[in-house]
Amino acid sequence: MSIKQQIRNDRLPRHIAIIMDGNGRWAKRQGMHRFFGHQRGVEAVHEITEACAELGIEYLTLYAFSIENWNRPQEEVDALMSLLIDTVEKETPTLHKNNVRLLTIGDTSRLPQTAREKFLNCMEYTAGNTGLKLVLALSYSSRWEITEAMRRMAVKVRQGEILPEDITEQTVDSLLTTAGIPDPDLLIRTSGELRISNFLLWQLAYSELYFTGLCWPEFNKEALYEAIVDYQKRERRFGKTSEQINS
Ligand code: IPE
Ligand code: IPE
Ligand code: MG
């Protein structure tokens, strides 16, 4: 049985989030410049988006650029921004054809204006699509997001829109940039690093974590299927006992 055939369609993760890591190291191993790794990384994004759409996954969130990544050498930041601009422009028709809707999370006000415009265009163009929701985390970091949410909450309290005793987890959820998006069921990180790097700290509370040594440019459909099959073998208990889950 192929790995794809082992996937159970009745137990698909509704939301897969991926920390796409290892572009630079992969390129260096080939004796190439880091940028070559980012270019090949875009091909992996294309392949994994297509695979998720084919499988009927509802949400795919990709960590494309963190707020901390602004601290990389200016030359690399500029190259990544150019690549983002080219890619969103080039991929918009394919996304639309595949009924994919694009969304973004993060402090996108920090992106260059051309990038902001291209992403807005793509989001508007695909807004009516009913298939996979592709959520790109751009200039995203979780502590920034939580701090922003607290600031907005404080304003609401000051204006008397909400009382402190009425604040619930749902109130917090509704103030995050991911408002309306269900929490990830499965988090994948490539490149062998075992950390979260400021990604979705609130939303990952009960996600299943999957780490692979493959670098992002090497991550393909088969590798995704393997991660999903592994996820489907796990028992998600959410604090309960195994007996409760199985009764
Ligand atoms: C992930 O690959 C892409 C971004 C963070 C933009 P890296 O660029 O982090 O590659 P490594 O981790 O240095 O190999
Ligand atoms: C995490 O990768 C951010 C993205 C994949 C966009 P990094 O390469 O920036 O993470 P660290 O610095 O190794 O933790
Ligand atoms: Mg990295």
mmCIF file of N, CA, C and O and ligand atoms in Angstrom, residues 18-22 25 63-66 68-69 72 137 189 193 195-197, ligand 2:
data_model
loop_
_atom_site.group_PDB
_atom_site.id
_atom_site.type_symbol
_atom_site.label_atom_id
_atom_site.label_comp_id
_atom_site.label_asym_id
_atom_site.label_seq_id
_atom_site.Cartn_x
_atom_site.Cartn_y
_atom_site.Cartn_z
ATOM 1 N N ILE A 18 2.863 24.777 9.117
ATOM 2 C CA ILE A 18 4.234 24.322 8.830
ATOM 3 C C ILE A 18 5.253 25.445 9.055
ATOM 4 O O ILE A 18 5.078 26.567 8.561
ATOM 5 N N ILE A 19 6.300 25.114 9.813
ATOM 6 C CA ILE A 19 7.467 26.003 9.918
ATOM 7 C C ILE A 19 8.440 25.527 8.834
ATOM 8 O O ILE A 19 9.066 24.476 8.964
ATOM 9 N N MET A 20 8.487 26.291 7.764
ATOM 10 C CA MET A 20 9.264 25.880 6.576
ATOM 11 C C MET A 20 10.717 26.291 6.816
ATOM 12 O O MET A 20 11.100 27.417 6.537
ATOM 13 N N ASP A 21 11.519 25.389 7.339
ATOM 14 C CA ASP A 21 12.885 25.772 7.735
ATOM 15 C C ASP A 21 13.925 24.959 6.960
ATOM 16 O O ASP A 21 13.653 23.841 6.527
ATOM 17 N N GLY A 22 15.119 25.550 6.826
ATOM 18 C CA GLY A 22 16.261 24.831 6.277
ATOM 19 C C GLY A 22 16.608 25.156 4.826
ATOM 20 O O GLY A 22 17.441 24.473 4.228
ATOM 21 N N ARG A 25 20.494 26.131 4.681
ATOM 22 C CA ARG A 25 21.408 24.991 4.894
ATOM 23 C C ARG A 25 21.342 24.023 3.724
ATOM 24 O O ARG A 25 22.359 23.484 3.297
ATOM 25 N N TYR A 63 4.574 29.333 7.713
ATOM 26 C CA TYR A 63 5.404 30.389 8.321
ATOM 27 C C TYR A 63 6.445 30.766 7.279
ATOM 28 O O TYR A 63 7.401 30.022 7.035
ATOM 29 N N ALA A 64 6.230 31.902 6.640
ATOM 30 C CA ALA A 64 7.093 32.289 5.518
ATOM 31 C C ALA A 64 8.162 33.289 5.930
ATOM 32 O O ALA A 64 9.263 33.298 5.373
ATOM 33 N N PHE A 65 7.833 34.149 6.902
ATOM 34 C CA PHE A 65 8.788 35.189 7.314
ATOM 35 C C PHE A 65 8.406 35.671 8.707
ATOM 36 O O PHE A 65 7.277 36.108 8.927
ATOM 37 N N SER A 66 9.349 35.575 9.642
ATOM 38 C CA SER A 66 9.035 35.974 11.022
ATOM 39 C C SER A 66 9.461 37.418 11.246
ATOM 40 O O SER A 66 10.273 37.970 10.486
ATOM 41 N N GLU A 68 11.384 38.292 13.555
ATOM 42 C CA GLU A 68 12.829 38.189 13.820
ATOM 43 C C GLU A 68 13.634 38.098 12.520
ATOM 44 O O GLU A 68 14.799 38.499 12.477
ATOM 45 N N ASN A 69 13.014 37.598 11.453
ATOM 46 C CA ASN A 69 13.740 37.489 10.175
ATOM 47 C C ASN A 69 14.087 38.861 9.576
ATOM 48 O O ASN A 69 14.971 38.957 8.721
ATOM 49 N N ARG A 72 17.809 39.684 9.602
ATOM 50 C CA ARG A 72 18.814 39.043 8.728
ATOM 51 C C ARG A 72 19.540 40.108 7.907
ATOM 52 O O ARG A 72 19.090 41.249 7.832
ATOM 53 N N ALA A 137 1.931 33.285 6.932
ATOM 54 C CA ALA A 137 2.407 34.093 8.063
ATOM 55 C C ALA A 137 3.582 34.924 7.566
ATOM 56 O O ALA A 137 4.659 34.398 7.279
ATOM 57 N N ARG A 189 7.556 20.853 11.461
ATOM 58 C CA ARG A 189 8.742 21.693 11.258
ATOM 59 C C ARG A 189 9.794 20.889 10.524
ATOM 60 O O ARG A 189 10.119 19.764 10.925
ATOM 61 N N GLU A 193 15.270 21.101 13.329
ATOM 62 C CA GLU A 193 15.254 21.974 14.515
ATOM 63 C C GLU A 193 14.039 21.639 15.364
ATOM 64 O O GLU A 193 12.939 21.504 14.838
ATOM 65 N N ARG A 195 12.190 23.366 17.727
ATOM 66 C CA ARG A 195 11.673 24.530 18.452
ATOM 67 C C ARG A 195 10.535 25.173 17.672
ATOM 68 O O ARG A 195 10.289 24.837 16.511
ATOM 69 N N ILE A 196 9.869 26.126 18.334
ATOM 70 C CA ILE A 196 8.650 26.744 17.807
ATOM 71 C C ILE A 196 8.944 28.106 17.156
ATOM 72 O O ILE A 196 8.168 28.582 16.329
ATOM 73 N N SER A 197 10.053 28.746 17.538
ATOM 74 C CA SER A 197 10.480 30.017 16.943
ATOM 75 C C SER A 197 9.352 31.051 16.840
ATOM 76 O O SER A 197 9.130 31.646 15.782
HETATM 77 C C1 IPE B 2 11.478 30.196 11.547
HETATM 78 O O1 IPE B 2 12.711 29.876 10.962
HETATM 79 C C2 IPE B 2 10.792 31.230 10.718
HETATM 80 C C3 IPE B 2 10.332 30.774 9.406
HETATM 81 C C4 IPE B 2 10.376 29.556 8.967
HETATM 82 C C5 IPE B 2 9.772 31.792 8.570
HETATM 83 P P1 IPE B 2 14.062 30.553 11.440
HETATM 84 O O2 IPE B 2 15.151 29.967 10.641
HETATM 85 O O3 IPE B 2 13.938 32.031 11.415
HETATM 86 O O4 IPE B 2 14.121 30.089 12.966
HETATM 87 P P2 IPE B 2 15.327 30.055 14.004
HETATM 88 O O5 IPE B 2 15.910 31.427 14.056
HETATM 89 O O6 IPE B 2 16.327 29.048 13.521
HETATM 90 O O7 IPE B 2 14.689 29.611 15.282
#
